[in-house]
Amino acid sequence: MTEVLRLPVLPLVDDVLLPGMVLPVSLDAEAQAAVDAAQSSAGSRLLAVPRLDGVYSAFGVVATLQQVGRLPSGDPAAIVRATGRVRIGTGIPGAGAALWVEATTVADSPTTSRTAELATEYKKLVISVLQSRGNWQTIDSVQRMTNPGALADLAGYAPYLDARQKLELLETADIDIRLERLVEWVRAQIADMQVSEKIQNDVREGLEKSQREFLLRQQLAAIRKELGADGDGGSDHRARAEAADLPEKVREAVFREIDRLEATSEQSPEGAWIRTWLDTVLELPWNVRTPDNDDVRTARAVLDADHYGLGDVKDRMIEHLAVRARRAQRGLQAVGGRGSGAVLALVGPPGVGKTSLGESVARALGRKFVRVSLGGVRDEAEIRGHRRTYVGALPGRIVRAVREAGSMNPVVLLDEIDKVGSDYRGDPAAALLEVLDPEQNHTFRDHYLDLDLDLSDVLFLATANVVDTIPQALLDRMEFVQLDGYTEDEKVAIARGHLLPREMERAALSTGDVLIQDDALHAVAAEHTREAGVRQLDRALARILRKAAATLATDPSVAPLQVTAADLRSYLGRARFTPDTAERTAVPGVATGLAVTGTGGDVLFIEVTAVDGEPGLIVTGQLGDVMKESAQIALSYVRGHTEQLGVDAAVLNQRLHLHVPAGAVPKDGPSAGVTMVTALASLASGRAVRADVGMTGEVTLSGRVLPIGGVKQKLLAADRAGLTTVFLPARNEADLDDVPAEVRARLTIHLVGDVAGLVSAALAPATDGSSAVGVAA
């Protein structure tokens, strides 16, 4: 049965009082007014109403003042006992300054069998919580309680319930619902307690283990000190490992080895092996990376400042850098550690700037640069390292390069990758397959480290002179950037802008001491050197400046010393390279071909003559099988087309000797086919080949001219040799776009599809009295 009460309000700020609870309350001015009103006009009764976040609840409790006094701190306080729930109504006038309201009592719901079950379950859970805390007196009180409603309201004392949960209990008159909520909350509390207890036990066990290990290590150090043993027993490595920023798996392996080291006798050689391994692992920059320079304009400026020309190469490098910068700006990180860029291979003859271009790329990116020379490497362990079981084992060159760079994203130049060999110790090229594969190198495993090393952020650049000696599987993992060499004008520009200032600095000279004219530079490039690169040119300039320095030391008054083309003989001696094509092709049977070698493009002379003996063909000049077959094809074609070519068949039925000069140099390939046909036709017709003509192309038995490679290098060689007319296969027309415009302007290029037309245009007109019959005789 409900009852209407008119009592002053005691606000409970951020607190809740449930029926049956006795609670001390601090009294502020508002609460003091409510207590005064209760004592004077309400029979020491008042309404204790929760006020959470400044908002009064719609429910409260009827509370009786048990005692009013002061706390030990001197602040006023009162002890109140809650007796029953009420629903707060409207405000009414009352005595004093307190807030008076009208409230209606709220009775608990009737109990059922379900109520008894819930009360029993809740009582067990509460006793379990109290037992874990050792509160035995409270356990006895809980066990004696038989009223389910009072048992539920006892939760007001629970410290693990917050004010909102207690308010929900206050506002719920149904005992079953209150008990269900409490069972759910107490079960969650027990689960939290179990987890917390497990964590505390683990922490306590860990601390005990650490303390025990510390004491044991201190005792071990004292024992070693008494025994006079050397070494730190692993304590130094342990301190370094704890301070190092290591990946989790690496950290586990390091501490495992440190534990082995501490348990190893000082006299055991294994201790030295473990220390060496730990030093190597701790010196690696596992999580160190240098920030990339994403400014493409700055990168291009760096490349242009370091190298003249090479526009195609620079464009490819800038494209690569632009893609990396764009991915970084958009946060497109590689999935699974896989890198995004291809491995670039710089292929070209010596002296064109492959290695220095790698250094420029590193400067443009703002990365560390490391060069790994692979020339002559034959042991697979040089790449992947030696296993730790071997005496003197070391990590491979890749790991040592990363350690030397001091970061996980350097530019690593694999120099002379085409000169890697193989023998009974393994194939280093096969070991490089994993290093250069972006799909695999994020988990590269060196035999010595036996740990996964992430190489996906390393920018690998490889250099090679030729690609013929690189295994196909390795070729497939690299993207080629061809460096074909420089024209004479480019060499002069490089000499003026790069080589000459460097050599003058080395010789301690200035422009006030020596002036080298442009005609002298052109003469040095054309007559004293003949190469695709500029190394010989650099040496020639150094020699000129050394002689100039000697002259100035003898007679300083001659400064500034002028060096012109006419003065070169006194500095460099006679010209080493002069046009000799006209002299060598002055007789029938000699034709000028174009070839590609490891040092760039070059001219190749094919000589044919008739000798006494059985009909047949002799070939000399260290020719490979393919080139020998080309000679046989050329002879068969000319014999089968004597009338079309206008040659004497009798000459071709003699014993013929075909020779390619520079016999000490091995030669092979099919591109000399048209040159052999022309040389044979020249011999059989008695007409010399034009001195200004060079040619290249593979020939078939039907006379078709097939495409060949190395067009740019061959045309640069023709230009250097003074040729003005070049015959190329018609299907190589697209390759002319790669040839510098100034070279194309100086050359007359004929694209041919049939060798008969080439022979007709390449042979000089017949002179009076000369004929094929006369030659045959």
Coordinates of N, CA, C and O in Angstrom, one line a residue, residues 467-555:
V467 N 74.9 -8.5 -72.2 CA 73.9 -9.3 -71.5 C 74.0 -10.7 -71.9 O 73.2 -11.6 -71.4
D468 N 74.9 -11.1 -72.9 CA 74.9 -12.4 -73.3 C 75.3 -13.4 -72.3 O 74.9 -14.6 -72.3
T469 N 76.1 -13.0 -71.3 CA 76.7 -13.9 -70.3 C 75.8 -13.9 -69.0 O 76.1 -14.7 -68.1
I470 N 74.7 -13.2 -69.0 CA 73.8 -13.2 -67.8 C 72.8 -14.3 -68.0 O 72.1 -14.3 -69.0
P471 N 72.6 -15.1 -67.0 CA 71.6 -16.2 -67.2 C 70.2 -15.6 -67.4 O 69.9 -14.5 -66.9
Q472 N 69.4 -16.4 -68.2 CA 68.1 -15.9 -68.6 C 67.2 -15.6 -67.4 O 66.4 -14.7 -67.4
A473 N 67.2 -16.5 -66.4 CA 66.4 -16.3 -65.2 C 66.7 -15.0 -64.5 O 65.8 -14.3 -64.0
L474 N 68.0 -14.6 -64.5 CA 68.4 -13.4 -63.9 C 68.0 -12.2 -64.7 O 67.6 -11.1 -64.2
L475 N 68.1 -12.3 -66.0 CA 67.7 -11.3 -67.0 C 66.3 -10.9 -66.8 O 65.8 -9.8 -66.9
D476 N 65.4 -12.0 -66.5 CA 64.0 -11.8 -66.4 C 63.6 -10.9 -65.2 O 62.5 -10.4 -65.2
R477 N 64.5 -10.8 -64.3 CA 64.2 -10.0 -63.0 C 64.7 -8.6 -63.1 O 64.5 -7.9 -62.1
M478 N 65.3 -8.2 -64.2 CA 65.8 -6.9 -64.3 C 65.2 -6.1 -65.5 O 64.9 -6.7 -66.5
E479 N 65.1 -4.8 -65.4 CA 64.7 -4.0 -66.5 C 65.9 -3.2 -67.0 O 66.6 -2.6 -66.3
F480 N 66.1 -3.3 -68.3 CA 67.4 -2.8 -68.9 C 67.2 -1.3 -69.3 O 66.2 -0.9 -69.8
V481 N 68.3 -0.6 -69.0 CA 68.4 0.8 -69.4 C 69.7 0.8 -70.2 O 70.8 0.6 -69.7
Q482 N 69.6 1.0 -71.5 CA 70.8 0.9 -72.4 C 71.6 2.2 -72.5 O 71.0 3.3 -72.7
L483 N 72.9 2.2 -72.2 CA 73.8 3.3 -72.4 C 74.7 2.9 -73.6 O 75.6 2.1 -73.4
D484 N 74.5 3.6 -74.7 CA 75.2 3.1 -76.0 C 76.5 3.9 -76.2 O 77.2 3.5 -77.1
G485 N 76.8 4.9 -75.5 CA 78.0 5.6 -75.8 C 77.7 7.1 -76.2 O 76.5 7.5 -76.3
Y486 N 78.8 7.8 -76.5 CA 78.7 9.2 -76.8 C 79.2 9.6 -78.2 O 80.1 8.9 -78.7
T487 N 78.6 10.6 -78.8 CA 79.1 11.1 -80.0 C 80.3 12.0 -79.7 O 80.6 12.3 -78.6
E488 N 81.0 12.4 -80.8 CA 82.2 13.2 -80.6 C 81.8 14.6 -80.0 O 82.6 15.0 -79.1
D489 N 80.7 15.1 -80.4 CA 80.3 16.4 -79.8 C 80.0 16.3 -78.3 O 80.3 17.1 -77.5
E490 N 79.3 15.1 -78.0 CA 79.0 14.9 -76.6 C 80.3 14.7 -75.8 O 80.4 15.2 -74.6
K491 N 81.3 14.0 -76.3 CA 82.5 13.8 -75.6 C 83.2 15.2 -75.4 O 83.8 15.4 -74.3
V492 N 83.2 16.0 -76.4 CA 83.8 17.3 -76.2 C 83.1 18.1 -75.1 O 83.7 18.8 -74.2
A493 N 81.7 18.1 -75.1 CA 81.0 18.8 -74.1 C 81.3 18.2 -72.7 O 81.4 18.9 -71.7
I494 N 81.4 16.9 -72.6 CA 81.7 16.2 -71.3 C 83.1 16.6 -70.9 O 83.4 16.9 -69.7
A495 N 84.0 16.6 -71.8 CA 85.4 17.0 -71.5 C 85.5 18.5 -71.0 O 86.2 18.8 -70.0
R496 N 84.7 19.4 -71.6 CA 84.8 20.8 -71.3 C 84.1 21.0 -69.9 O 84.5 21.8 -69.1
G497 N 82.9 20.3 -69.7 CA 82.2 20.6 -68.5 C 82.5 19.7 -67.3 O 82.2 20.2 -66.1
H498 N 83.1 18.6 -67.5 CA 83.3 17.6 -66.3 C 84.7 17.2 -66.2 O 85.3 17.3 -65.1
L499 N 85.3 16.6 -67.3 CA 86.6 16.0 -67.2 C 87.7 17.0 -67.0 O 88.6 16.9 -66.1
L500 N 87.7 18.1 -67.8 CA 88.8 19.1 -67.8 C 88.8 19.8 -66.4 O 89.9 19.9 -65.8
P501 N 87.7 20.3 -65.8 CA 87.8 20.9 -64.5 C 88.3 19.9 -63.4 O 89.1 20.4 -62.6
R502 N 87.9 18.7 -63.5 CA 88.4 17.7 -62.5 C 89.9 17.5 -62.6 O 90.7 17.4 -61.6
E503 N 90.4 17.3 -63.9 CA 91.8 17.0 -64.1 C 92.7 18.2 -63.8 O 93.8 18.1 -63.3
M504 N 92.1 19.4 -64.1 CA 92.9 20.7 -63.7 C 93.0 20.8 -62.2 O 94.0 21.2 -61.7
E505 N 92.0 20.4 -61.5 CA 92.1 20.5 -60.0 C 93.1 19.5 -59.5 O 93.9 19.8 -58.6
R506 N 93.1 18.3 -60.1 CA 94.1 17.3 -59.7 C 95.5 17.8 -60.0 O 96.5 17.5 -59.2
A507 N 95.7 18.5 -61.1 CA 97.0 18.9 -61.5 C 97.4 20.3 -60.8 O 98.4 20.9 -61.1
A508 N 96.5 20.8 -60.0 CA 96.7 22.1 -59.4 C 96.9 23.2 -60.4 O 97.7 24.1 -60.2
L509 N 96.1 23.2 -61.5 CA 96.1 24.2 -62.5 C 94.8 25.0 -62.6 O 93.8 24.5 -62.1
S510 N 94.8 26.1 -63.2 CA 93.6 26.9 -63.4 C 93.6 27.4 -64.8 O 94.5 27.2 -65.6
T511 N 92.5 28.1 -65.1 CA 92.4 28.6 -66.5 C 93.4 29.7 -66.8 O 93.7 30.0 -67.9
G512 N 93.9 30.3 -65.7 CA 95.0 31.3 -65.9 C 96.3 30.6 -66.2 O 97.3 31.3 -66.6
D513 N 96.4 29.3 -66.1 CA 97.7 28.6 -66.4 C 97.6 27.9 -67.7 O 98.6 27.9 -68.5
V514 N 96.5 27.2 -68.0 CA 96.4 26.4 -69.2 C 95.0 26.7 -69.8 O 94.0 26.7 -69.1
L515 N 95.0 26.8 -71.2 CA 93.7 26.9 -71.9 C 93.8 25.9 -73.0 O 94.7 25.9 -73.9
I516 N 92.8 24.9 -73.0 CA 92.7 23.9 -74.1 C 91.6 24.3 -75.0 O 90.4 24.4 -74.6
Q517 N 91.9 24.5 -76.3 CA 90.9 25.0 -77.2 C 90.0 23.9 -77.6 O 90.3 22.7 -77.5
D518 N 88.8 24.2 -78.2 CA 87.8 23.2 -78.6 C 88.4 22.4 -79.7 O 88.1 21.2 -79.8
D519 N 89.2 23.0 -80.7 CA 89.7 22.1 -81.8 C 90.6 21.1 -81.2 O 90.7 19.9 -81.8
A520 N 91.3 21.4 -80.1 CA 92.2 20.3 -79.5 C 91.4 19.2 -78.9 O 91.7 18.0 -79.0
L521 N 90.3 19.6 -78.2 CA 89.4 18.6 -77.7 C 88.8 17.7 -78.7 O 88.7 16.4 -78.6
H522 N 88.4 18.3 -79.9 CA 87.8 17.5 -81.0 C 88.9 16.5 -81.5 O 88.6 15.4 -81.8
A523 N 90.1 17.0 -81.6 CA 91.2 16.2 -82.2 C 91.5 15.1 -81.2 O 91.8 13.9 -81.7
V524 N 91.5 15.3 -79.9 CA 91.8 14.3 -79.0 C 90.7 13.2 -79.0 O 91.0 12.0 -79.0
A525 N 89.4 13.6 -79.1 CA 88.3 12.6 -79.1 C 88.3 11.8 -80.4 O 88.0 10.7 -80.4
A526 N 88.7 12.4 -81.5 CA 88.6 11.8 -82.8 C 89.9 11.0 -83.2 O 89.8 9.9 -83.8
E527 N 91.1 11.5 -82.9 CA 92.3 11.0 -83.5 C 93.2 10.3 -82.4 O 94.0 9.4 -82.8
H528 N 93.0 10.6 -81.2 CA 93.8 10.0 -80.1 C 93.1 9.0 -79.3 O 93.7 8.3 -78.5
T529 N 91.8 8.9 -79.4 CA 90.9 7.9 -78.7 C 89.9 7.4 -79.6 O 89.5 8.2 -80.5
R530 N 89.5 6.2 -79.4 CA 88.3 5.7 -80.2 C 87.6 4.7 -79.2 O 88.0 3.5 -79.1
E531 N 86.6 5.2 -78.6 CA 85.9 4.4 -77.6 C 84.5 4.9 -77.5 O 84.1 6.0 -77.9
A532 N 83.6 4.1 -76.9 CA 82.2 4.5 -76.6 C 82.1 5.5 -75.5 O 81.3 6.4 -75.4
G533 N 83.0 5.3 -74.4 CA 82.9 6.1 -73.3 C 84.0 7.2 -73.3 O 84.3 7.7 -74.4
V534 N 84.4 7.7 -72.2 CA 85.3 8.8 -72.1 C 86.5 8.6 -71.2 O 87.2 9.5 -70.8
R535 N 86.8 7.3 -70.9 CA 88.0 7.1 -70.0 C 89.3 7.4 -70.7 O 90.2 8.0 -70.1
Q536 N 89.5 6.9 -71.9 CA 90.7 7.2 -72.6 C 90.8 8.7 -72.8 O 91.9 9.3 -72.8
L537 N 89.7 9.4 -73.1 CA 89.8 10.9 -73.3 C 90.2 11.5 -71.9 O 91.0 12.5 -72.0
D538 N 89.7 11.0 -70.8 CA 90.1 11.5 -69.5 C 91.6 11.4 -69.3 O 92.3 12.3 -68.8
R539 N 92.1 10.2 -69.6 CA 93.6 10.0 -69.5 C 94.4 10.9 -70.4 O 95.5 11.4 -70.0
A540 N 93.9 11.1 -71.6 CA 94.6 12.0 -72.5 C 94.7 13.4 -72.0 O 95.7 14.1 -72.1
L541 N 93.5 13.9 -71.5 CA 93.5 15.2 -70.9 C 94.5 15.3 -69.7 O 95.2 16.3 -69.5
A542 N 94.5 14.3 -68.9 CA 95.4 14.3 -67.7 C 96.8 14.3 -68.2 O 97.7 15.0 -67.6
R543 N 97.1 13.6 -69.2 CA 98.5 13.6 -69.7 C 98.9 15.0 -70.3 O 100.0 15.5 -70.0
I544 N 98.0 15.6 -71.0 CA 98.2 17.0 -71.5 C 98.5 17.9 -70.3 O 99.5 18.8 -70.3
L545 N 97.7 17.9 -69.3 CA 97.9 18.8 -68.2 C 99.1 18.5 -67.4 O 99.7 19.4 -66.8
R546 N 99.5 17.3 -67.3 CA 100.8 17.0 -66.6 C 102.0 17.6 -67.3 O 102.9 18.2 -66.7
K547 N 102.0 17.4 -68.7 CA 103.0 18.0 -69.4 C 103.0 19.6 -69.3 O 104.0 20.2 -69.3
A548 N 101.8 20.1 -69.3 CA 101.7 21.6 -69.2 C 102.2 22.0 -67.8 O 102.9 23.0 -67.7
A549 N 101.9 21.3 -66.8 CA 102.4 21.6 -65.4 C 103.9 21.6 -65.4 O 104.6 22.4 -64.8
A550 N 104.5 20.5 -66.1 CA 106.0 20.5 -66.1 C 106.5 21.7 -66.9 O 107.6 22.2 -66.5
T551 N 105.9 22.1 -68.0 CA 106.4 23.2 -68.7 C 106.3 24.5 -67.9 O 107.2 25.3 -67.9
L552 N 105.2 24.7 -67.2 CA 105.0 25.9 -66.4 C 106.0 25.9 -65.2 O 106.5 26.9 -64.8
A553 N 106.4 24.7 -64.7 CA 107.4 24.6 -63.6 C 108.7 25.1 -64.1 O 109.5 25.6 -63.4
T554 N 109.0 24.7 -65.4 CA 110.3 25.1 -66.0 C 110.3 26.6 -66.4 O 111.3 27.3 -66.1
D555 N 109.2 27.1 -66.9 CA 109.2 28.5 -67.4 C 107.8 29.1 -67.1 O 106.9 29.0 -67.9

